[in-house]
Short mmCIF file of C-alpha atoms in Angstrom, two decimals:
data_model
loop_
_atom_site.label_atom_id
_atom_site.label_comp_id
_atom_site.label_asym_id
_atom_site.label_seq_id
_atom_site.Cartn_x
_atom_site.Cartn_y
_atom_site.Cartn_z
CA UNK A 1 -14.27 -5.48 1.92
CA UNK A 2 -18.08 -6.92 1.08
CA UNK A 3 -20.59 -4.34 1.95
CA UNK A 4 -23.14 -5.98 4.91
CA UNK A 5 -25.95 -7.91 4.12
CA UNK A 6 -26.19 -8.40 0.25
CA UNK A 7 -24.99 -11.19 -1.52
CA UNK A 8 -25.51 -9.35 -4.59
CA UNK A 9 -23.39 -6.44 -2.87
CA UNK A 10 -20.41 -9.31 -1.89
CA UNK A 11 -21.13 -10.59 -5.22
CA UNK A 12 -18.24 -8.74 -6.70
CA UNK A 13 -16.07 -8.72 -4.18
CA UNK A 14 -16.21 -12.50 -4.02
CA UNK A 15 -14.80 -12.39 -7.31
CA UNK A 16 -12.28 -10.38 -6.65
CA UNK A 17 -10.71 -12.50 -3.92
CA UNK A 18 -11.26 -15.53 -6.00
CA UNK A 19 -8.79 -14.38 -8.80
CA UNK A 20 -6.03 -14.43 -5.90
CA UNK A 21 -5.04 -10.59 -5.27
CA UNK A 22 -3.95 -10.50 -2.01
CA UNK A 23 -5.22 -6.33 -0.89
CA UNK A 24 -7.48 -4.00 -3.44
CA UNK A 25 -5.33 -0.92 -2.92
CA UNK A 26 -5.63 1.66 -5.09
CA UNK A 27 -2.04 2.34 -5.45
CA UNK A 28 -1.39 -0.88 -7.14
CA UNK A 29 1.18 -2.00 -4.69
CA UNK A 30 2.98 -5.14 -5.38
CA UNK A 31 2.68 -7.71 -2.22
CA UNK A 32 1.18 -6.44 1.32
CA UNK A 33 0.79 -2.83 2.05
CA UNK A 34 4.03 -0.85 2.86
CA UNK A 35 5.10 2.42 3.35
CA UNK A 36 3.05 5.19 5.52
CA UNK A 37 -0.03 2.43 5.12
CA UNK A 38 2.36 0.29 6.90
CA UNK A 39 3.91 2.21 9.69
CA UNK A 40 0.45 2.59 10.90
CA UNK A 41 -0.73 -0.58 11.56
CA UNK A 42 2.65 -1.84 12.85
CA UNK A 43 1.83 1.38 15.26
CA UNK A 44 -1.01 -0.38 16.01
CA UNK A 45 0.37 -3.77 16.44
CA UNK A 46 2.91 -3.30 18.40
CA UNK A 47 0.69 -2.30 21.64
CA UNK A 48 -0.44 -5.44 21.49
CA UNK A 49 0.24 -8.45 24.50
CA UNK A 50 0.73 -12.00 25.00
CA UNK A 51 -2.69 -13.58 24.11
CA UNK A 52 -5.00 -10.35 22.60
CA UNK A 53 -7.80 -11.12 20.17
CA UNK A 54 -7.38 -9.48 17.01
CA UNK A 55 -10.23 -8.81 14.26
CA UNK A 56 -10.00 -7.41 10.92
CA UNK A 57 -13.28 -6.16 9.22
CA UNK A 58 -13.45 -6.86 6.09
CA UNK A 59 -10.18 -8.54 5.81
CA UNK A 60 -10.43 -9.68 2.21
CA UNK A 61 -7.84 -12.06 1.51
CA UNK A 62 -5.60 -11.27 5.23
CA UNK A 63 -3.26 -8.71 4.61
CA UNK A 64 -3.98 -6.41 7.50
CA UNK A 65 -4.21 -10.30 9.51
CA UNK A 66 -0.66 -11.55 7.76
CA UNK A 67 0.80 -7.83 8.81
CA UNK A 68 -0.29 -8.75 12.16
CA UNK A 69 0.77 -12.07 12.55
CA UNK A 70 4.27 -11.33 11.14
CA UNK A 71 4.54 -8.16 13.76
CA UNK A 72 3.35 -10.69 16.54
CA UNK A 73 6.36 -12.86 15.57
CA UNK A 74 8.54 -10.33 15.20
CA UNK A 75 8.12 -9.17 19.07
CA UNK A 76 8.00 -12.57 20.36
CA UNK A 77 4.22 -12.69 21.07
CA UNK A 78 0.98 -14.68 20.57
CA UNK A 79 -2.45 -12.65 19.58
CA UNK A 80 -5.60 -14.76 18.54
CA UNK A 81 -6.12 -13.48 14.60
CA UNK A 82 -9.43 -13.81 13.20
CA UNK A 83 -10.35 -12.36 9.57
CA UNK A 84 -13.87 -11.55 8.77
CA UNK A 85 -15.80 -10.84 5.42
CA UNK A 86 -19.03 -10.72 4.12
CA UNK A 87 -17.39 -11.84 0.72
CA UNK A 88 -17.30 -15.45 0.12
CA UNK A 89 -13.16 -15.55 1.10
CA UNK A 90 -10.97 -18.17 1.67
CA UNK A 91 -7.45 -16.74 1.69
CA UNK A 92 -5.76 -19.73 2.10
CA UNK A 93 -6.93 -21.94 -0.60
CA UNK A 94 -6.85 -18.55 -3.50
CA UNK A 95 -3.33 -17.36 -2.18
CA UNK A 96 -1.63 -20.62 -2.20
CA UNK A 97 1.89 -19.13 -2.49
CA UNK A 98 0.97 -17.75 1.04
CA UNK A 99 -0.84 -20.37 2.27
CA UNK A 100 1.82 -21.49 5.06
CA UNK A 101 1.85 -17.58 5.96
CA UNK A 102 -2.31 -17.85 6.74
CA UNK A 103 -1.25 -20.68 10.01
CA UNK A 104 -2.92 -19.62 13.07
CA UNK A 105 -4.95 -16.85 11.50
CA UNK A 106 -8.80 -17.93 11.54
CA UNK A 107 -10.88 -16.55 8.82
CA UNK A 108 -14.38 -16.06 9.06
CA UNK A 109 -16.61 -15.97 5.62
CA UNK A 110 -19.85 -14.54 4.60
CA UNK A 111 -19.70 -12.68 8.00
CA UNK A 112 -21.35 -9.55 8.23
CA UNK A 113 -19.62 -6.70 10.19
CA UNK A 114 -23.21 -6.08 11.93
CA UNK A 115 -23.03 -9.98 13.46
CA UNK A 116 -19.30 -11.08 14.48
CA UNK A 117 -19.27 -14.22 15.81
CA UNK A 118 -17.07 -13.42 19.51
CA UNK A 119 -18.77 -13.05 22.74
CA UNK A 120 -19.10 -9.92 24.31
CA UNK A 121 -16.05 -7.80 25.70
CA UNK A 122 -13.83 -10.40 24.02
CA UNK A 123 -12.05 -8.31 21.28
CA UNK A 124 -8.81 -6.30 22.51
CA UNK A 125 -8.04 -4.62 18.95
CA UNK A 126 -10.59 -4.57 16.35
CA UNK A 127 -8.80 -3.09 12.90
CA UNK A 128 -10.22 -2.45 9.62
CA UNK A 129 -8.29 -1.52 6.27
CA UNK A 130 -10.78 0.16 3.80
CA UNK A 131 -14.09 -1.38 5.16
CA UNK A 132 -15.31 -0.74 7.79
CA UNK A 133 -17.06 2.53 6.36
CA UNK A 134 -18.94 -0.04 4.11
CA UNK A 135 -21.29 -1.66 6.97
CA UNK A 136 -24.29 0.05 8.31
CA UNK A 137 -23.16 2.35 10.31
CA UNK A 138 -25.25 2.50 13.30
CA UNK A 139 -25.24 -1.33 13.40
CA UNK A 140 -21.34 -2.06 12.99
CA UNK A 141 -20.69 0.25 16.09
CA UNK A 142 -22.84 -0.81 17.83
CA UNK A 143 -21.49 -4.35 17.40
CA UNK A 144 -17.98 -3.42 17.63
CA UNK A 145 -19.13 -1.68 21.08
CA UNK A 146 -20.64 -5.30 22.17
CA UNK A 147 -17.09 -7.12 21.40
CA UNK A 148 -14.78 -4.59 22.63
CA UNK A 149 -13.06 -5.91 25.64
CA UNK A 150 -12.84 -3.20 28.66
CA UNK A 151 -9.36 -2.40 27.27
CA UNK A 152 -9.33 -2.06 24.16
CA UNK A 153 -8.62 -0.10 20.69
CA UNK A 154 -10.90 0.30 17.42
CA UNK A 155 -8.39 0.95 14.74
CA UNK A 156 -9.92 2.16 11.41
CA UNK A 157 -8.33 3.42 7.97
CA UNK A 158 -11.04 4.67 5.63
CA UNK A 159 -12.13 5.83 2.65
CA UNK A 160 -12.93 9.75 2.79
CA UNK A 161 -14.36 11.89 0.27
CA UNK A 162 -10.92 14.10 0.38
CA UNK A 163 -8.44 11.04 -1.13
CA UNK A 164 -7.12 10.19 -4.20
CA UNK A 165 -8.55 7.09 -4.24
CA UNK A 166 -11.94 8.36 -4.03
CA UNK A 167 -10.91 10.88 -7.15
CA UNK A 168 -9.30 8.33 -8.63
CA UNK A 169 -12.80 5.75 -8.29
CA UNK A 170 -14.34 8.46 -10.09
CA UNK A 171 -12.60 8.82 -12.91
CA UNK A 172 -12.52 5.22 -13.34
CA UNK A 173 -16.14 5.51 -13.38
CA UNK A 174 -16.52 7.27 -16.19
CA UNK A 175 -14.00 4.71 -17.78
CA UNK A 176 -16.33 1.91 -16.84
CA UNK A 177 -19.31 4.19 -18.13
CA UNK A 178 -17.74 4.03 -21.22
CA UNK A 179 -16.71 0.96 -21.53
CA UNK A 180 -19.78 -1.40 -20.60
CA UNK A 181 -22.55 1.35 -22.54
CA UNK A 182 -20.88 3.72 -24.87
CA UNK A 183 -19.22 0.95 -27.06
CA UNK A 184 -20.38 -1.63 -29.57
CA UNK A 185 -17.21 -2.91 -28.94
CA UNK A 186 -18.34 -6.25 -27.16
CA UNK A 187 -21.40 -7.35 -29.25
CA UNK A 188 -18.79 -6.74 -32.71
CA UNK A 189 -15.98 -8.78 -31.13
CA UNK A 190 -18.71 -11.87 -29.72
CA UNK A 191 -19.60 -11.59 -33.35
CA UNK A 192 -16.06 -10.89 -34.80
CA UNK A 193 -15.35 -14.08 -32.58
CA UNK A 194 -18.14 -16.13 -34.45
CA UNK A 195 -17.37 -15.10 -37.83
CA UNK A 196 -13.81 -16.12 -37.30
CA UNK A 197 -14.55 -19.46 -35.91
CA UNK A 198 -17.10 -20.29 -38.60
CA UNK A 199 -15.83 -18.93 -42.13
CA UNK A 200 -15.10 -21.24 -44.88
CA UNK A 201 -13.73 -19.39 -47.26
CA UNK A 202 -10.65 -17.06 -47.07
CA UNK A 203 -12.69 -14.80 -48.86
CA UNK A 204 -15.31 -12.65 -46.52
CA UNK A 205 -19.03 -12.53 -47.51
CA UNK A 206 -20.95 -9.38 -47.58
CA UNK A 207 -22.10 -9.92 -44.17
CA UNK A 208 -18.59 -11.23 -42.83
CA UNK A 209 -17.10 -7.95 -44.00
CA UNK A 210 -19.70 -5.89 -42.92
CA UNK A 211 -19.22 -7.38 -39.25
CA UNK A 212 -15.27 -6.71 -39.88
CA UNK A 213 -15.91 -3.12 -40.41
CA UNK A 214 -18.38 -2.16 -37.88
CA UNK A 215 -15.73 -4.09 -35.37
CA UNK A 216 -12.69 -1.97 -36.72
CA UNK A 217 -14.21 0.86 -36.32
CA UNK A 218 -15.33 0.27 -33.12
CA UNK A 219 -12.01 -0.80 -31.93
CA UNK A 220 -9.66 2.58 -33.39
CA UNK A 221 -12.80 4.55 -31.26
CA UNK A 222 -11.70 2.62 -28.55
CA UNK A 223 -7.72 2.96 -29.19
CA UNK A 224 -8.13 6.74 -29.45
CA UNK A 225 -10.16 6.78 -26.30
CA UNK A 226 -7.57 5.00 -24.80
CA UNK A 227 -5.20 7.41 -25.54
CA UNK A 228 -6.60 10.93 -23.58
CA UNK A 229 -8.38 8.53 -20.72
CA UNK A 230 -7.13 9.36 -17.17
CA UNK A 231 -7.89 5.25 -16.56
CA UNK A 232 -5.62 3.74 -19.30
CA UNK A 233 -5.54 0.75 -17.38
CA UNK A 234 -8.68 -0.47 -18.09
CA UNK A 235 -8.90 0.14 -21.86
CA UNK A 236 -5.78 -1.54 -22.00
CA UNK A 237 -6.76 -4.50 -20.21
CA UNK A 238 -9.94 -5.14 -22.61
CA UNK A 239 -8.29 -4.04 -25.61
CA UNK A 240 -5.44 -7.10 -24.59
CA UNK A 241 -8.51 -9.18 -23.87
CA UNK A 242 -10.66 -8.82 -27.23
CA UNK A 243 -7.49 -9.24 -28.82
CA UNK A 244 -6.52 -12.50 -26.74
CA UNK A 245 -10.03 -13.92 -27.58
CA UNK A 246 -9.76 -13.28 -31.42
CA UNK A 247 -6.78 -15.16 -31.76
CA UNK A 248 -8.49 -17.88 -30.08
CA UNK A 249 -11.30 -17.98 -32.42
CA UNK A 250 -8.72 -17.91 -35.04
CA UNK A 251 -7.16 -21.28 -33.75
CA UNK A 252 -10.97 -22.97 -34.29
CA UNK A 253 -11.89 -22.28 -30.45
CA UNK A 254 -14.88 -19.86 -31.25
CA UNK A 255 -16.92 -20.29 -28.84
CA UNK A 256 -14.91 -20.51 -25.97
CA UNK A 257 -13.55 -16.95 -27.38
CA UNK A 258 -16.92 -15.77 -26.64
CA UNK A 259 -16.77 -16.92 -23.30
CA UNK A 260 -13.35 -15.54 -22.63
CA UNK A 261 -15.18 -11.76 -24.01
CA UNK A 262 -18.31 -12.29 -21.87
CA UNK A 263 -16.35 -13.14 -18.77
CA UNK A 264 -13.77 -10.17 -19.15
CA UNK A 265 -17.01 -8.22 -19.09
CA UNK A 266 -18.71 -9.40 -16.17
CA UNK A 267 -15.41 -8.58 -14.39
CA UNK A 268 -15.45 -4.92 -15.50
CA UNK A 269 -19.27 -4.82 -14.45
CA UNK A 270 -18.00 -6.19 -10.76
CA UNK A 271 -15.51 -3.71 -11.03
CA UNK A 272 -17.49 -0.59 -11.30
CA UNK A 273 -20.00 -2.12 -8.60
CA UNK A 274 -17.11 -2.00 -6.68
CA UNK A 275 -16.12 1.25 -7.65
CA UNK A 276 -19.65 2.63 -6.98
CA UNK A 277 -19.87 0.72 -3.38
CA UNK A 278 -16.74 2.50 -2.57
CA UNK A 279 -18.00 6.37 -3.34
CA UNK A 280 -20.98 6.03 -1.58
CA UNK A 281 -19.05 4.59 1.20
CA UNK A 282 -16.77 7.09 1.26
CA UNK A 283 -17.07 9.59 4.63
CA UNK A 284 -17.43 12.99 4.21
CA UNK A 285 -15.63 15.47 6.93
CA UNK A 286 -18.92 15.73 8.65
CA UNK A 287 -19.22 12.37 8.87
CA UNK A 288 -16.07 11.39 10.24
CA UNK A 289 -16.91 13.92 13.15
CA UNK A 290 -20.21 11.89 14.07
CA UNK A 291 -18.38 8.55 14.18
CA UNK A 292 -15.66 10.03 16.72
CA UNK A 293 -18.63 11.79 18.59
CA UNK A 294 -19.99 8.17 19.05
CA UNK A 295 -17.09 6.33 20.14
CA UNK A 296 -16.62 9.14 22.62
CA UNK A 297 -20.33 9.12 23.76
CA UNK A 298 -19.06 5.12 24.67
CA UNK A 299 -16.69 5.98 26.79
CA UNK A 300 -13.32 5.99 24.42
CA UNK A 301 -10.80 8.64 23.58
CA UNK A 302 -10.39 9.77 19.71
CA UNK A 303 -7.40 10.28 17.65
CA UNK A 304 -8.23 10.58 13.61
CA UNK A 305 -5.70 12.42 11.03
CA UNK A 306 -5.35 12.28 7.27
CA UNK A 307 -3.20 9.34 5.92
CA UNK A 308 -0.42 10.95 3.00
CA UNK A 309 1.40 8.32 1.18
CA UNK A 310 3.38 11.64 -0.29
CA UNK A 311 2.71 14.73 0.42
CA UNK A 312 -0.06 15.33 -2.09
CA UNK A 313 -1.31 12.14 -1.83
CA UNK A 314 -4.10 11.72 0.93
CA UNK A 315 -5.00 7.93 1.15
CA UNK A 316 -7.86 8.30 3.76
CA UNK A 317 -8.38 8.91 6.71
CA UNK A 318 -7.27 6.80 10.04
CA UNK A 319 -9.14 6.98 13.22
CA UNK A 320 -7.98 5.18 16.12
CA UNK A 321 -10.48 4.99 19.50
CA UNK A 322 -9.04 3.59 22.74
CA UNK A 323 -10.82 2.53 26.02
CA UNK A 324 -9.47 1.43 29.22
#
């Protein structure tokens, strides 16, 4: 999900569903979402009748819609999908492998959770998988209040301050800290890249090994880093990357190896943007007891629980609201 009203805020997450992942999930899951993350929105899905309008906040590249449609066909039914995102998406054009799969879903881009584009009391389910909690508040209700039909259901999972993805964003943080301000790592391998790319002589010059040094040096700091981080992961992924680059400036391509470097940084800095739009958007307990307070103050009944993927494991929180 794009946080509302910044492009700079759905900068990131633009990117993110540009490189063709289909969900963001935290527990790296392999295709859509499954287990307990599962059995809850098929819960949800399979209330639903002949002809319903369904809309997923912050729907990223559709896997919440795809879950839907594939529960609709599984009962035998027909419910009017509709994906919205502030974030520049296009699901069917990044995930082409899935691209028959996205038929009959309508996706809605550079929407804003504040402004959906349905007419009043025309929504029967409005769901929301990890992003609903990044809208303004105030705002988003109110909205989702204007496009709830009479009988309807608001069904939310979201981030909470209790989950081990929100312990797990933080620790990544400091990964991210780390990596994009503690390290001379990327201004020794753009000029590791250059000195490779533009040597003439197999033997070094003063300079040339002086650059060699300072990089090697930086890079065992980084490999024994790597080593007691809780976010392996992403020390991994740019030590694989400055090494990918540096053999490309060692086939002649130096330039383009600095290009490769610069890009695999701008991705990290989207990442931790991400990472730090997700922590503040996480809900505290207190919080979560103001939203149901709300939705009952509007007329629907409450029903909100932890989410456990194991038992130890608290995903977020789910909060379903019903009316009519």
């Amino acid at each position: 999900m794009a946080p509302a009203h910044s492009s700079d805020a759905s900068s990131p997450w633009s990117g993110l569903w540009r490189s063709g992942v289909l969900h963001s999930c935290a527990t790296g899951l392999d295709g859509n979402y499954a287990g307990a993350i599962a059995d809850f929105w098929r819960a949800q899905f399979a209330t639903l009748e002949h002809g319903d309008r369904v809309v997923d906040i912050g729907t990223g590249n559709g896997p919440l819609a795809l879950l839907c449609k594939a529960e609709c066909e599984r009962r035998g039914i027909h419910a009017e999908i509709h994906g919205v995102d502030l974030a520049d998406i296009d699901p069917p054009a990044r995930m082409t492998s899935l691209e028959s799969q996205y038929d009959g879903i309508t996706f809605h881009p550079s929407t804003p959770a504040e402004c959906l584009p349905f007419a009043d009391g025309s929504v029967h389910l409005l769901v929301s998988q990890f992003g609903f909690e990044y809208a303004e508040q105030t705002a988003a209700i109110r909205e989702a209040f204007r496009v709830a039909a009479v009988r309807s259901r608001i069904a939310l999972m979201m981030h909470t301050r209790d989950s081990i993805v929100a312990e797990t964003s933080e620790r990544q943080l400091e990964s991210t800290d780390y990596l994009l301000r503690q390290t001379p790592l990327w201004e020794l391998a753009l000029e590791m890249a250059r000195v490779i790319g533009t040597r003439t002589s197999p033997m070094p010059t003063p300079e040339q090994e002086a650059v060699r040094r300072r990089f090697n040096a930086a890079g065992s700091d980084l490999i024994e880093r790597a080593s007691t981080a809780s976010s392996k992961r992403m020390f991994e992924t740019v030590i694989r990357a400055v090494r990918t680059a540096l053999m490309h400036a060692e086939r002649g391509h130096w330039q383009e190896a600095q290009e490769q470097l610069l890009a695999r940084r701008k991705s990290l800095e989207d990442e931790e943007l991400r990472l730090r739009q997700m922590t503040r958007a996480a809900l505290s307990t207190a919080q979560m007891d103001e939203l149901r307070a709300v939705l009952r103050d509007a007329g629907f009944s409450t029903e909100a629980s932890p989410l456990f993927e194991r038992p130890d494991r608290c995903m977020g929180w789910t909060l379903v609201a019903r009316r009519g």
